[in-house]
PDB file of C-alpha atoms and ligand atoms in Angstrom:
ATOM      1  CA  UNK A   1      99.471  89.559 116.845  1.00 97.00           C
ATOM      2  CA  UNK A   2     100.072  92.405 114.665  1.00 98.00           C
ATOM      3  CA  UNK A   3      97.152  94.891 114.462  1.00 98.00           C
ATOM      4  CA  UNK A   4      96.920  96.871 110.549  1.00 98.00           C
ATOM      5  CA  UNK A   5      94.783  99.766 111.567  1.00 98.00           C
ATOM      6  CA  UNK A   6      93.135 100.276 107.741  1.00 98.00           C
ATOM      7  CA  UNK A   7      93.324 104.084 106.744  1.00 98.00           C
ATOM      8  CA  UNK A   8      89.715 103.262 104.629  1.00 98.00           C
ATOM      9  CA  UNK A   9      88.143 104.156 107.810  1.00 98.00           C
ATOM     10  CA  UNK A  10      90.296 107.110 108.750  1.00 98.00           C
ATOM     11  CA  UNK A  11      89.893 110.496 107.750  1.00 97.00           C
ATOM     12  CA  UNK A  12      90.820 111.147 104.102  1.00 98.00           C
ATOM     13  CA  UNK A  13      91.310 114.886 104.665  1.00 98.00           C
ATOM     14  CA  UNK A  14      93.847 114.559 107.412  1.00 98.00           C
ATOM     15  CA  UNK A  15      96.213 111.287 106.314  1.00 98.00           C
ATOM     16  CA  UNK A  16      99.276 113.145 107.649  1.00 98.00           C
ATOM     17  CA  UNK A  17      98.049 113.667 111.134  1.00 98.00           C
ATOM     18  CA  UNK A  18      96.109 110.520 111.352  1.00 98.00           C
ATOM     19  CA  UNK A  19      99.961 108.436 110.774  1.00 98.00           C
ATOM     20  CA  UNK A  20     101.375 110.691 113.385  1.00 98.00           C
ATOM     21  CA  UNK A  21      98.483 109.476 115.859  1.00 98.00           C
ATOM     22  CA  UNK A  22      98.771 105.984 115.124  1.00 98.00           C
ATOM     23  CA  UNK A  23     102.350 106.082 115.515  1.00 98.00           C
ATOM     24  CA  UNK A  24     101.971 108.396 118.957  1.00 98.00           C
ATOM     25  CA  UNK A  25      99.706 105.367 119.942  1.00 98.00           C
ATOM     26  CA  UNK A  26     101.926 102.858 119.480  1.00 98.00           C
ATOM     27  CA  UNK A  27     100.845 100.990 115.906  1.00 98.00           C
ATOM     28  CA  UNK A  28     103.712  99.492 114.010  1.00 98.00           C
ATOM     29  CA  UNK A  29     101.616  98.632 111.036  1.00 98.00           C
ATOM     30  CA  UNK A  30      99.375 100.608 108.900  1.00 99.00           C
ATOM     31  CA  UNK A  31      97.259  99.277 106.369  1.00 99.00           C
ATOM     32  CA  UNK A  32      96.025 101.169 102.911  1.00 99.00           C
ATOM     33  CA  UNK A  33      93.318 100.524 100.506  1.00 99.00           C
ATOM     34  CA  UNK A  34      93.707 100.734  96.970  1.00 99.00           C
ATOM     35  CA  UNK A  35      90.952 100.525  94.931  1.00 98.00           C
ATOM     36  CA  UNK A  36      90.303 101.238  91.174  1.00 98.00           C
ATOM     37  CA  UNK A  37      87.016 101.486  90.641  1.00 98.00           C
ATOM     38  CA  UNK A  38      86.912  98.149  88.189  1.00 98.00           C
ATOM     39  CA  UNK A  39      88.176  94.687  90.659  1.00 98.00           C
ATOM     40  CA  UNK A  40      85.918  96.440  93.456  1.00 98.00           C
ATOM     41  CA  UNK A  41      82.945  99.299  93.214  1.00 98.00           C
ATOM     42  CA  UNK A  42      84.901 101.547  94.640  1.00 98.00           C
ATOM     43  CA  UNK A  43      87.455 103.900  94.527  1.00 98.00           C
ATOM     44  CA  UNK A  44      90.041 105.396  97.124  1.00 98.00           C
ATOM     45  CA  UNK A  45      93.303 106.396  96.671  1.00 98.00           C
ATOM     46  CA  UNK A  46      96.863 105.759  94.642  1.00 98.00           C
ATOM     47  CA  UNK A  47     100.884 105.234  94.667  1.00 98.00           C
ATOM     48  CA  UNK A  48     101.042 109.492  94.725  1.00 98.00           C
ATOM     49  CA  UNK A  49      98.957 109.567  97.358  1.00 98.00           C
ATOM     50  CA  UNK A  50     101.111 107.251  99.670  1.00 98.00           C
ATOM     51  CA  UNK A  51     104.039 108.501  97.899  1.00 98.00           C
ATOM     52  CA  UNK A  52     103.060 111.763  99.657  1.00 98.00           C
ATOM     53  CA  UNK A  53     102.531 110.764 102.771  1.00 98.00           C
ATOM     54  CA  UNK A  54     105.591 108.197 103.120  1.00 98.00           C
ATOM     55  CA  UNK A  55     107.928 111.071 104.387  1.00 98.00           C
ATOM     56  CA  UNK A  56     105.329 112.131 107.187  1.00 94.00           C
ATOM     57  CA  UNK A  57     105.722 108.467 108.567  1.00 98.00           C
ATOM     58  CA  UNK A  58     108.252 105.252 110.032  1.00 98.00           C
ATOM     59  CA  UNK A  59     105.185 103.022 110.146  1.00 98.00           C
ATOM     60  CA  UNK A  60     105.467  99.677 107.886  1.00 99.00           C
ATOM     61  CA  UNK A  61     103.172 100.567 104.700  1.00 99.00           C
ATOM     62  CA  UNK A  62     101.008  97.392 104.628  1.00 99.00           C
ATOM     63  CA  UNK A  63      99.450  98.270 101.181  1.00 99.00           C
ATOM     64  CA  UNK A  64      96.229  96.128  99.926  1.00 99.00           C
ATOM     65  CA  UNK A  65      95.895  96.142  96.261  1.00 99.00           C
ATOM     66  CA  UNK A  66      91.817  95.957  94.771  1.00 99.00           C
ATOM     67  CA  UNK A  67      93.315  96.551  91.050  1.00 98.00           C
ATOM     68  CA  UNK A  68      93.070  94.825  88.106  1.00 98.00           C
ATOM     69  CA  UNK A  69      96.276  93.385  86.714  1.00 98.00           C
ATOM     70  CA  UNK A  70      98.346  94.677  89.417  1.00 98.00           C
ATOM     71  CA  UNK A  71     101.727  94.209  87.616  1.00 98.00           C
ATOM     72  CA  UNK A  72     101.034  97.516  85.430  1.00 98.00           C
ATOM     73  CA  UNK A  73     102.146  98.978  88.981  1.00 98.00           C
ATOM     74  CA  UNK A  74     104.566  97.216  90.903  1.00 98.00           C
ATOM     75  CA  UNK A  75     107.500  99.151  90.255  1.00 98.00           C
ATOM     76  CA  UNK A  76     105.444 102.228  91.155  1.00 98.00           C
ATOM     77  CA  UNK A  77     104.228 100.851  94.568  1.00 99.00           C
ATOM     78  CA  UNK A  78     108.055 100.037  95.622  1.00 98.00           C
ATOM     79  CA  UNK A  79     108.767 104.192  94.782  1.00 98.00           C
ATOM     80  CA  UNK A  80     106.084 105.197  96.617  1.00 98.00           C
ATOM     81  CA  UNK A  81     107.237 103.707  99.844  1.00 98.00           C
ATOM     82  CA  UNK A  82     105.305 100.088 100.411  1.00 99.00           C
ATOM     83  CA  UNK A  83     106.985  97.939 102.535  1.00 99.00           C
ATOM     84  CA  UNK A  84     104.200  95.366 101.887  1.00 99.00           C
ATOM     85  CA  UNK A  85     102.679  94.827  98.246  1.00 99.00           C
ATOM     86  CA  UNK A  86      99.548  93.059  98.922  1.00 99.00           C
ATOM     87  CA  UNK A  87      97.895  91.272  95.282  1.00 99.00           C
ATOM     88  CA  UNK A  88      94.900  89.615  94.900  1.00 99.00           C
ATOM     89  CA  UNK A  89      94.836  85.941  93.424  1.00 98.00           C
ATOM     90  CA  UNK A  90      91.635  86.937  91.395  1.00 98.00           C
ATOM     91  CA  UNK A  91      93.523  90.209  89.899  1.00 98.00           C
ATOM     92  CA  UNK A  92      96.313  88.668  87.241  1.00 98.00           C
ATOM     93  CA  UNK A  93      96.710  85.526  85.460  1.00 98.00           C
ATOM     94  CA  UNK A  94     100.246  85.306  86.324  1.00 98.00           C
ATOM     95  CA  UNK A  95     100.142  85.528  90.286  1.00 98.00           C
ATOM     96  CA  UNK A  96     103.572  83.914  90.787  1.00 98.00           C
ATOM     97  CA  UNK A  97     105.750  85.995  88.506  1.00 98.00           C
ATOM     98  CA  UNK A  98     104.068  89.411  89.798  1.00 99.00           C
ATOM     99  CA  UNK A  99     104.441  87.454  93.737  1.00 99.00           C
ATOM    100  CA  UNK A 100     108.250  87.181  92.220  1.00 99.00           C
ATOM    101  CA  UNK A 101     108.482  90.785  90.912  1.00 98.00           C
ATOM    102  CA  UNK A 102     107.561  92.533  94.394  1.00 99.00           C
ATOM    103  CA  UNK A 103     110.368  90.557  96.089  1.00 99.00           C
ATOM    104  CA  UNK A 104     112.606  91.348  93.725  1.00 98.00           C
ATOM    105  CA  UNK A 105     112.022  95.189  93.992  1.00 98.00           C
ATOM    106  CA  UNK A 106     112.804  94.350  97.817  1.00 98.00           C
ATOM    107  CA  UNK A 107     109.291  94.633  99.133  1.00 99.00           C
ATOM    108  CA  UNK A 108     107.823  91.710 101.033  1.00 99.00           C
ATOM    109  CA  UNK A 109     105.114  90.058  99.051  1.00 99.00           C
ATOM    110  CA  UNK A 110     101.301  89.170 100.111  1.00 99.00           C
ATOM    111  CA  UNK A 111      98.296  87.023  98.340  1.00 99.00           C
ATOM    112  CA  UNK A 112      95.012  88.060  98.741  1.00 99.00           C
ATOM    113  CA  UNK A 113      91.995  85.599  98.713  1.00 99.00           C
ATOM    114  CA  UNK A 114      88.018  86.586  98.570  1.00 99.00           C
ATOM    115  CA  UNK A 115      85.850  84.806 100.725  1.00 98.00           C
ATOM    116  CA  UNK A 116      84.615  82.667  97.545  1.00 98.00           C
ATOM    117  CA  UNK A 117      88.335  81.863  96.404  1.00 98.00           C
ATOM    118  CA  UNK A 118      89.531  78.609  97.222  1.00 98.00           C
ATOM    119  CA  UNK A 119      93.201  78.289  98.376  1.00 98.00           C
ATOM    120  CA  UNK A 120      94.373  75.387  95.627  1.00 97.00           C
ATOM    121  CA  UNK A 121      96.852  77.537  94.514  1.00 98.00           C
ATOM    122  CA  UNK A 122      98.655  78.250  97.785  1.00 98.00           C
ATOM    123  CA  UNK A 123     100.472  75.495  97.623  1.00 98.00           C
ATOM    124  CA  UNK A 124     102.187  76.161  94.227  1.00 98.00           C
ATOM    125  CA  UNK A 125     102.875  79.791  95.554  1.00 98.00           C
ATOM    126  CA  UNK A 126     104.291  78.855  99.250  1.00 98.00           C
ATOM    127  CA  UNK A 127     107.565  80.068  98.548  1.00 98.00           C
ATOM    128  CA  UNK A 128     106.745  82.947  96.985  1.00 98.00           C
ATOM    129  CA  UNK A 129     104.675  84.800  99.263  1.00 99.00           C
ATOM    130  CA  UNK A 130     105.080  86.456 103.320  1.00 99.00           C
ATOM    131  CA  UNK A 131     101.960  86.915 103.571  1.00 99.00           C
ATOM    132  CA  UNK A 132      98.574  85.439 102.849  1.00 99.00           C
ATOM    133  CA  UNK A 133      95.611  87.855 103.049  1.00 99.00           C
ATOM    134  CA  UNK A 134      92.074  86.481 103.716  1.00 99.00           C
ATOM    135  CA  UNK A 135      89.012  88.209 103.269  1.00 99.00           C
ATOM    136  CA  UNK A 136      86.475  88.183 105.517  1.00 99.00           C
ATOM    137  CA  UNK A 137      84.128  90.694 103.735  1.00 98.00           C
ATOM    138  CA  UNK A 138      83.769  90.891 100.081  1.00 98.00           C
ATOM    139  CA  UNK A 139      86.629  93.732  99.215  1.00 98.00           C
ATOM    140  CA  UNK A 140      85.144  97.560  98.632  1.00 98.00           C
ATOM    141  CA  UNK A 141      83.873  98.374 101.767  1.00 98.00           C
ATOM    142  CA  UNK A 142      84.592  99.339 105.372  1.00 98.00           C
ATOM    143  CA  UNK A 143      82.292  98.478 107.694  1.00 98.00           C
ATOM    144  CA  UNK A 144      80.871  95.167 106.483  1.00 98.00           C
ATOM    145  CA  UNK A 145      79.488  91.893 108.682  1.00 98.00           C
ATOM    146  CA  UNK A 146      81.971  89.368 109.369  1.00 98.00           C
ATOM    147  CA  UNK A 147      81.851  86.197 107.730  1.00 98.00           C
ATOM    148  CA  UNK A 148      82.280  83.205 109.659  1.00 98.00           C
ATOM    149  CA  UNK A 149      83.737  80.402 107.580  1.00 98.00           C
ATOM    150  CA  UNK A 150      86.725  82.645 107.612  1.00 98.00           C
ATOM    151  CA  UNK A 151      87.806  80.685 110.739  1.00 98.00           C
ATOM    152  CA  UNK A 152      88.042  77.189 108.681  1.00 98.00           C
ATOM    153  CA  UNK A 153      90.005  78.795 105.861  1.00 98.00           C
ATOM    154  CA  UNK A 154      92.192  80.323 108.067  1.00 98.00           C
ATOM    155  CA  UNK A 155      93.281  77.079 109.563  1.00 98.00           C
ATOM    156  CA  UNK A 156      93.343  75.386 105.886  1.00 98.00           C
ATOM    157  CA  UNK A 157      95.766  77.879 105.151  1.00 98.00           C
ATOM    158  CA  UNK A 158      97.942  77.276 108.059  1.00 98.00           C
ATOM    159  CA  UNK A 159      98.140  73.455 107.363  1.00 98.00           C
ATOM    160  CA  UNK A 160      98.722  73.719 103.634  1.00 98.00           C
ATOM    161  CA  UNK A 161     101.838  76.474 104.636  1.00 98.00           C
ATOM    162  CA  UNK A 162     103.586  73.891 107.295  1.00 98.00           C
ATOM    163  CA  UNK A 163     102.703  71.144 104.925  1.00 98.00           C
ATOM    164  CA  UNK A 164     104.770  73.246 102.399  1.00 98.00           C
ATOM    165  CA  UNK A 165     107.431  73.766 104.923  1.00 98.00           C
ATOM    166  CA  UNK A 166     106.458  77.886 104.781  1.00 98.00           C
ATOM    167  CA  UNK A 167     104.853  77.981 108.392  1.00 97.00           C
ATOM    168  CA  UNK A 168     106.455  81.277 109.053  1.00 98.00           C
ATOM    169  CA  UNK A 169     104.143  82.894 106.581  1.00 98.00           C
ATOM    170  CA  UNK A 170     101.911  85.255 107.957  1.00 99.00           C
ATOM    171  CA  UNK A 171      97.998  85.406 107.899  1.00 99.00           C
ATOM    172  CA  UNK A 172      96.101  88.529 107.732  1.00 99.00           C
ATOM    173  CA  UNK A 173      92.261  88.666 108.253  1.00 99.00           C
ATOM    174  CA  UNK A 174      90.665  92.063 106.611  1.00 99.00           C
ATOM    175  CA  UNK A 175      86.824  92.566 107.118  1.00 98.00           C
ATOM    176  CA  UNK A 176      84.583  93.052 110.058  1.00 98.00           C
ATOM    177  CA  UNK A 177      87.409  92.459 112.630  1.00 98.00           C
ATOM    178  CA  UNK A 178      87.194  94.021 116.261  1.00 98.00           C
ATOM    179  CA  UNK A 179      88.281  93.052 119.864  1.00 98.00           C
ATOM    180  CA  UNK A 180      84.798  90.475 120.078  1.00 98.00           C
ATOM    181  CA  UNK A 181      86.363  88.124 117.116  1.00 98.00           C
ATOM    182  CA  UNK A 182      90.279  89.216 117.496  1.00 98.00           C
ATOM    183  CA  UNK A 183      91.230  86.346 119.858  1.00 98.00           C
ATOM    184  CA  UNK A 184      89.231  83.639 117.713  1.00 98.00           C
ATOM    185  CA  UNK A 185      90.916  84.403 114.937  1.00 98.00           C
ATOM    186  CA  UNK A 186      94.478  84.271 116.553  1.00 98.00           C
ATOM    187  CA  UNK A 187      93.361  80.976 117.911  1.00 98.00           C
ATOM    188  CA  UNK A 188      92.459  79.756 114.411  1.00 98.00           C
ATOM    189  CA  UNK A 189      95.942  80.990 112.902  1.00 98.00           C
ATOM    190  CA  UNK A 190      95.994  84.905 112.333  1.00 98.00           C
ATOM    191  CA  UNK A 191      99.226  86.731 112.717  1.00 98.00           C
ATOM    192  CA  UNK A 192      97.716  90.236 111.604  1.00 98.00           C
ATOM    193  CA  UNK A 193      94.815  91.774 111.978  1.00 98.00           C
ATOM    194  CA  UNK A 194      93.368  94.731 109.911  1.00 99.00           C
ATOM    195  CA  UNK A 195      90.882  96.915 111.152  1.00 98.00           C
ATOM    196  CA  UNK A 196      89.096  99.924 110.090  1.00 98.00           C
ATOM    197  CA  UNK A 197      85.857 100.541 111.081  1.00 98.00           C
ATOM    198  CA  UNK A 198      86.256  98.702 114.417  1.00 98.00           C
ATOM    199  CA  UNK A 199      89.384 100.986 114.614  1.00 98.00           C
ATOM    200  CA  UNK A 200      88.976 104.531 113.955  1.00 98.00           C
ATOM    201  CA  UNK A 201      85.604 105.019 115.025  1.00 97.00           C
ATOM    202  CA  UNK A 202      86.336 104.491 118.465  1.00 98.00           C
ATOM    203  CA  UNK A 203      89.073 106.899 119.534  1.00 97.00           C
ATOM    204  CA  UNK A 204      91.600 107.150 121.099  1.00 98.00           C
ATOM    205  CA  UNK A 205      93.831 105.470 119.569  1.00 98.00           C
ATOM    206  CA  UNK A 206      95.866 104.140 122.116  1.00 98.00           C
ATOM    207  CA  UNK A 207      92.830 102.967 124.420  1.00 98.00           C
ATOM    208  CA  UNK A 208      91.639 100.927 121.044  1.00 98.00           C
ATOM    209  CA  UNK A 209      94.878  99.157 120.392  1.00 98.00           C
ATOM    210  CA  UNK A 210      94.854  98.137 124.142  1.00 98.00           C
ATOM    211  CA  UNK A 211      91.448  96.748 123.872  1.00 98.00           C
ATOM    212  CA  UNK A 212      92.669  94.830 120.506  1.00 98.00           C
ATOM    213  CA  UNK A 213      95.796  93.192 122.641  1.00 97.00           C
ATOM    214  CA  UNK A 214      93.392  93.110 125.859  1.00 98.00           C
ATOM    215  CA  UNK A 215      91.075  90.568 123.746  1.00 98.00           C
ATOM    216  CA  UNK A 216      93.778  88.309 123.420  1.00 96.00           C
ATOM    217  CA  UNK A 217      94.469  87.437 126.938  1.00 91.00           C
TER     218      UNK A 217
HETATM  219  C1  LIG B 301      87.739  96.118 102.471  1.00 95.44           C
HETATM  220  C2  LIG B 301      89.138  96.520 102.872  1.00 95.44           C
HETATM  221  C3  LIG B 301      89.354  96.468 104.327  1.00 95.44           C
HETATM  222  C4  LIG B 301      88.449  97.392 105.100  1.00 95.44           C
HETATM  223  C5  LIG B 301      88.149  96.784 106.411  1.00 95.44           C
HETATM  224  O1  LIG B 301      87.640  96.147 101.089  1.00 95.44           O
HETATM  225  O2  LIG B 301      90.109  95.691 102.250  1.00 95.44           O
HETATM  226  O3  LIG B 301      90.711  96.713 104.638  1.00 95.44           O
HETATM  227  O4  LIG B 301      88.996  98.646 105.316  1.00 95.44           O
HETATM  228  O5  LIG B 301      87.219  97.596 107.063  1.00 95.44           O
HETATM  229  P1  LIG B 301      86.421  97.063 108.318  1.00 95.44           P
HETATM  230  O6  LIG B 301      87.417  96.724 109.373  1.00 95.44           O
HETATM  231  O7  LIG B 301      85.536  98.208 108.658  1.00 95.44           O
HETATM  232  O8  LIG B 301      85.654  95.845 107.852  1.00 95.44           O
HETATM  233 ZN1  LIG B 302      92.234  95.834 103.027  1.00 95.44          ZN
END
Protein backbone atom coordinates (compact mmCIF):
# COMPACT_ATOMS: atom_id res chain seq x y z
CA UNK A 1 0.00 0.00 0.00
CA UNK A 2 1.07 3.34 -0.95
CA UNK A 3 -0.17 6.12 1.40
CA UNK A 4 -0.80 9.92 -0.72
CA UNK A 5 -0.78 12.18 2.27
CA UNK A 6 -3.22 15.08 0.47
CA UNK A 7 -1.61 18.63 0.98
CA UNK A 8 -5.65 19.98 1.07
CA UNK A 9 -5.36 19.30 4.65
CA UNK A 10 -1.88 20.66 5.25
CA UNK A 11 -0.95 24.01 5.94
CA UNK A 12 -1.19 26.33 2.91
CA UNK A 13 1.19 28.91 4.41
CA UNK A 14 4.05 26.54 4.98
CA UNK A 15 4.00 23.98 1.68
CA UNK A 16 7.82 24.02 1.68
CA UNK A 17 8.32 22.80 5.17
CA UNK A 18 5.34 20.61 5.26
CA UNK A 19 7.24 18.36 1.96
CA UNK A 20 10.38 18.40 3.97
CA UNK A 21 8.35 16.74 6.98
CA UNK A 22 6.66 14.28 5.01
CA UNK A 23 9.72 13.31 3.38
CA UNK A 24 11.74 13.35 7.02
CA UNK A 25 8.83 10.91 7.91
CA UNK A 26 9.25 8.64 5.44
CA UNK A 27 6.22 9.36 2.66
CA UNK A 28 7.14 8.54 -0.88
CA UNK A 29 3.99 9.98 -2.29
CA UNK A 30 2.37 13.26 -1.96
CA UNK A 31 -0.87 14.08 -3.19
CA UNK A 32 -2.19 17.79 -4.44
CA UNK A 33 -5.53 19.22 -5.01
CA UNK A 34 -6.37 21.25 -7.81
CA UNK A 35 -9.41 22.84 -7.92
CA UNK A 36 -10.93 25.64 -10.14
CA UNK A 37 -13.64 26.89 -8.65
CA UNK A 38 -16.19 25.59 -11.65
CA UNK A 39 -15.94 21.16 -11.73
CA UNK A 40 -15.93 21.55 -7.75
CA UNK A 41 -17.04 24.66 -5.27
CA UNK A 42 -13.89 25.22 -4.45
CA UNK A 43 -10.76 26.58 -5.09
CA UNK A 44 -7.04 25.75 -4.01
CA UNK A 45 -4.10 26.05 -5.77
CA UNK A 46 -2.26 25.83 -9.48
CA UNK A 47 0.73 24.46 -11.86
CA UNK A 48 2.90 27.81 -10.37
CA UNK A 49 2.20 26.90 -7.21
CA UNK A 50 3.65 23.27 -7.48
CA UNK A 51 5.97 24.57 -9.97
CA UNK A 52 7.36 26.44 -6.93
CA UNK A 53 7.57 24.05 -4.65
CA UNK A 54 8.93 21.09 -6.99
CA UNK A 55 12.63 22.15 -6.28
CA UNK A 56 12.04 22.06 -2.36
CA UNK A 57 11.10 18.27 -2.85
CA UNK A 58 12.12 14.30 -4.29
CA UNK A 59 8.63 13.16 -3.33
CA UNK A 60 6.46 11.66 -6.40
CA UNK A 61 3.91 14.66 -7.22
CA UNK A 62 0.63 12.66 -7.24
CA UNK A 63 -1.43 15.62 -8.67
CA UNK A 64 -5.49 15.34 -8.62
CA UNK A 65 -7.05 17.45 -11.20
CA UNK A 66 -10.95 19.07 -10.16
CA UNK A 67 -10.78 21.25 -13.57
CA UNK A 68 -12.85 21.55 -16.29
CA UNK A 69 -11.46 20.42 -19.61
CA UNK A 70 -8.22 19.48 -18.24
CA UNK A 71 -6.36 19.32 -21.62
CA UNK A 72 -6.12 23.33 -21.70
CA UNK A 73 -3.26 22.29 -19.10
CA UNK A 74 -1.48 19.26 -19.61
CA UNK A 75 1.57 20.49 -21.01
CA UNK A 76 1.71 22.93 -18.09
CA UNK A 77 1.29 20.23 -15.35
CA UNK A 78 4.35 18.11 -16.94
CA UNK A 79 6.61 21.74 -16.47
CA UNK A 80 5.58 22.15 -13.25
CA UNK A 81 6.95 18.91 -11.98
CA UNK A 82 3.87 16.15 -11.80
CA UNK A 83 4.95 12.87 -11.90
CA UNK A 84 1.25 11.80 -11.79
CA UNK A 85 -1.52 13.73 -13.90
CA UNK A 86 -4.64 12.67 -12.31
CA UNK A 87 -8.12 13.62 -14.79
CA UNK A 88 -11.45 13.20 -14.04
CA UNK A 89 -13.78 11.08 -16.44
CA UNK A 90 -16.60 13.74 -15.86
CA UNK A 91 -14.05 16.75 -16.85
CA UNK A 92 -13.49 16.34 -20.94
CA UNK A 93 -15.30 14.71 -23.63
CA UNK A 94 -12.26 13.24 -25.00
CA UNK A 95 -10.83 11.25 -21.87
CA UNK A 96 -8.66 8.89 -23.95
CA UNK A 97 -6.73 11.31 -26.12
CA UNK A 98 -5.99 13.73 -22.99
CA UNK A 99 -5.22 9.90 -20.92
CA UNK A 100 -2.83 9.64 -24.25
CA UNK A 101 -1.39 13.19 -24.07
CA UNK A 102 -0.06 12.89 -20.30
CA UNK A 103 1.86 9.72 -21.28
CA UNK A 104 3.19 11.14 -24.00
CA UNK A 105 4.65 14.20 -22.09
CA UNK A 106 6.24 11.24 -19.94
CA UNK A 107 4.02 11.56 -16.92
CA UNK A 108 2.12 8.51 -15.73
CA UNK A 109 -1.55 8.90 -16.34
CA UNK A 110 -4.66 8.49 -13.77
CA UNK A 111 -8.73 8.44 -14.24
CA UNK A 112 -10.74 9.81 -11.76
CA UNK A 113 -14.34 8.55 -11.02
CA UNK A 114 -17.12 10.35 -8.59
CA UNK A 115 -18.95 8.23 -6.42
CA UNK A 116 -22.09 8.56 -8.91
CA UNK A 117 -19.89 7.68 -12.10
CA UNK A 118 -20.19 4.34 -13.32
CA UNK A 119 -16.98 2.60 -14.57
CA UNK A 120 -18.40 1.52 -18.34
CA UNK A 121 -15.78 3.28 -19.76
CA UNK A 122 -12.83 1.63 -18.02
CA UNK A 123 -12.74 -0.91 -20.13
CA UNK A 124 -12.25 1.10 -23.39
CA UNK A 125 -9.49 3.12 -21.46
CA UNK A 126 -7.49 0.00 -19.78
CA UNK A 127 -4.53 0.60 -21.67
CA UNK A 128 -4.37 3.96 -21.36
CA UNK A 129 -4.34 4.67 -17.84
CA UNK A 130 -1.78 3.67 -14.40
CA UNK A 131 -3.98 4.62 -12.34
CA UNK A 132 -7.66 4.62 -11.56
CA UNK A 133 -8.82 7.13 -8.91
CA UNK A 134 -12.08 6.48 -6.97
CA UNK A 135 -13.88 8.82 -5.00
CA UNK A 136 -15.13 8.15 -1.93
CA UNK A 137 -16.45 11.69 -1.08
CA UNK A 138 -17.95 13.95 -3.57
CA UNK A 139 -14.60 16.04 -4.77
CA UNK A 140 -14.18 19.77 -3.01
CA UNK A 141 -13.70 18.99 0.34
CA UNK A 142 -11.38 17.61 3.02
CA UNK A 143 -12.81 16.17 5.72
CA UNK A 144 -15.96 14.52 4.39
CA UNK A 145 -17.85 11.00 5.63
CA UNK A 146 -16.82 8.02 3.88
CA UNK A 147 -19.01 6.41 1.56
CA UNK A 148 -19.40 2.85 1.70
CA UNK A 149 -20.31 1.41 -1.68
CA UNK A 150 -16.83 2.50 -2.48
CA UNK A 151 -15.78 -1.04 -1.42
CA UNK A 152 -17.99 -2.77 -4.36
CA UNK A 153 -16.65 -0.38 -6.99
CA UNK A 154 -13.38 -0.88 -5.97
CA UNK A 155 -13.52 -4.56 -6.61
CA UNK A 156 -15.58 -3.90 -10.03
CA UNK A 157 -12.71 -2.06 -11.01
CA UNK A 158 -10.21 -4.65 -10.23
CA UNK A 159 -12.12 -7.37 -12.24
CA UNK A 160 -12.85 -5.24 -15.28
CA UNK A 161 -8.68 -4.31 -15.23
CA UNK A 162 -7.56 -8.25 -15.12
CA UNK A 163 -10.42 -8.94 -17.41
CA UNK A 164 -8.66 -6.34 -19.69
CA UNK A 165 -5.37 -7.93 -19.06
CA UNK A 166 -4.24 -4.32 -17.15
CA UNK A 167 -4.20 -5.87 -13.51
CA UNK A 168 -1.11 -3.96 -12.70
CA UNK A 169 -3.07 -0.77 -12.71
CA UNK A 170 -3.25 0.88 -9.60
CA UNK A 171 -6.35 1.94 -7.44
CA UNK A 172 -6.44 4.98 -5.40
CA UNK A 173 -9.28 5.69 -2.86
CA UNK A 174 -9.52 9.69 -2.00
CA UNK A 175 -12.19 10.70 0.67
CA UNK A 176 -12.72 9.99 4.29
CA UNK A 177 -9.81 7.44 4.47
CA UNK A 178 -7.95 6.74 7.89
CA UNK A 179 -6.26 3.73 9.67
CA UNK A 180 -10.21 2.35 10.81
CA UNK A 181 -11.12 1.74 6.87
CA UNK A 182 -7.32 1.50 5.40
CA UNK A 183 -7.09 -2.33 5.63
CA UNK A 184 -10.75 -2.85 4.13
CA UNK A 185 -10.01 -1.10 1.39
CA UNK A 186 -6.64 -2.92 0.61
CA UNK A 187 -8.63 -6.05 1.06
CA UNK A 188 -11.18 -4.89 -1.53
CA UNK A 189 -8.33 -3.88 -4.13
CA UNK A 190 -6.62 -0.44 -3.18
CA UNK A 191 -3.01 0.07 -4.00
CA UNK A 192 -2.95 3.84 -2.75
CA UNK A 193 -4.42 5.54 -0.32
CA UNK A 194 -4.91 9.38 -0.02
CA UNK A 195 -5.42 11.02 3.06
CA UNK A 196 -5.80 14.44 4.32
CA UNK A 197 -7.76 15.13 7.07
CA UNK A 198 -7.13 11.73 8.71
CA UNK A 199 -3.45 12.73 7.96
CA UNK A 200 -2.32 16.02 8.97
CA UNK A 201 -4.42 16.61 11.80
CA UNK A 202 -2.86 14.12 13.81
CA UNK A 203 0.87 14.82 13.98
CA UNK A 204 3.57 13.58 13.87
CA UNK A 205 4.02 12.56 10.89
CA UNK A 206 5.93 9.62 11.21
CA UNK A 207 3.75 8.11 14.19
CA UNK A 208 0.62 8.61 11.56
CA UNK A 209 2.15 6.80 8.66
CA UNK A 210 2.97 3.92 11.13
CA UNK A 211 -0.52 3.75 12.29
CA UNK A 212 -1.65 3.78 8.39
CA UNK A 213 0.84 0.57 7.70
CA UNK A 214 0.01 -0.71 11.41
CA UNK A 215 -3.81 -1.05 10.17
CA UNK A 216 -2.83 -3.31 7.63
CA UNK A 217 -1.44 -6.11 9.59
C1 LIG B 1 -11.41 15.90 -2.06
C2 LIG B 1 -9.96 15.68 -2.37
C3 LIG B 1 -9.29 14.78 -1.41
C4 LIG B 1 -9.30 15.31 0.00
C5 LIG B 1 -9.37 14.17 0.93
O1 LIG B 1 -11.97 16.71 -3.03
O2 LIG B 1 -9.79 15.13 -3.68
O3 LIG B 1 -7.97 14.49 -1.83
O4 LIG B 1 -8.19 16.07 0.31
O5 LIG B 1 -9.49 14.67 2.23
P1 LIG B 1 -9.94 13.74 3.42
O6 LIG B 1 -8.93 12.65 3.55
O7 LIG B 1 -9.99 14.67 4.58
O8 LIG B 1 -11.31 13.20 3.05
ZN1 LIG C 1 -7.74 14.32 -4.20
Amino acid sequence: MILSPSLLSSNFGKFAEELAALEAAGVKWVHWDVMDGRFVPNITFGQPVIQALRPCSKLFFDVHLMIEEPERYVAEFKAAGADMLVIHAEATKHVQRVLAEIRRLGMQAGLAFNPATPLSMLKWVAADVDMVLLMSVNPGFGGQKFIPATYGKIREARRILMAQGFGAVKIQIDGGVCPENAKALVNAGADVLVSGSAFFKHPPYKARLAAFAAALD
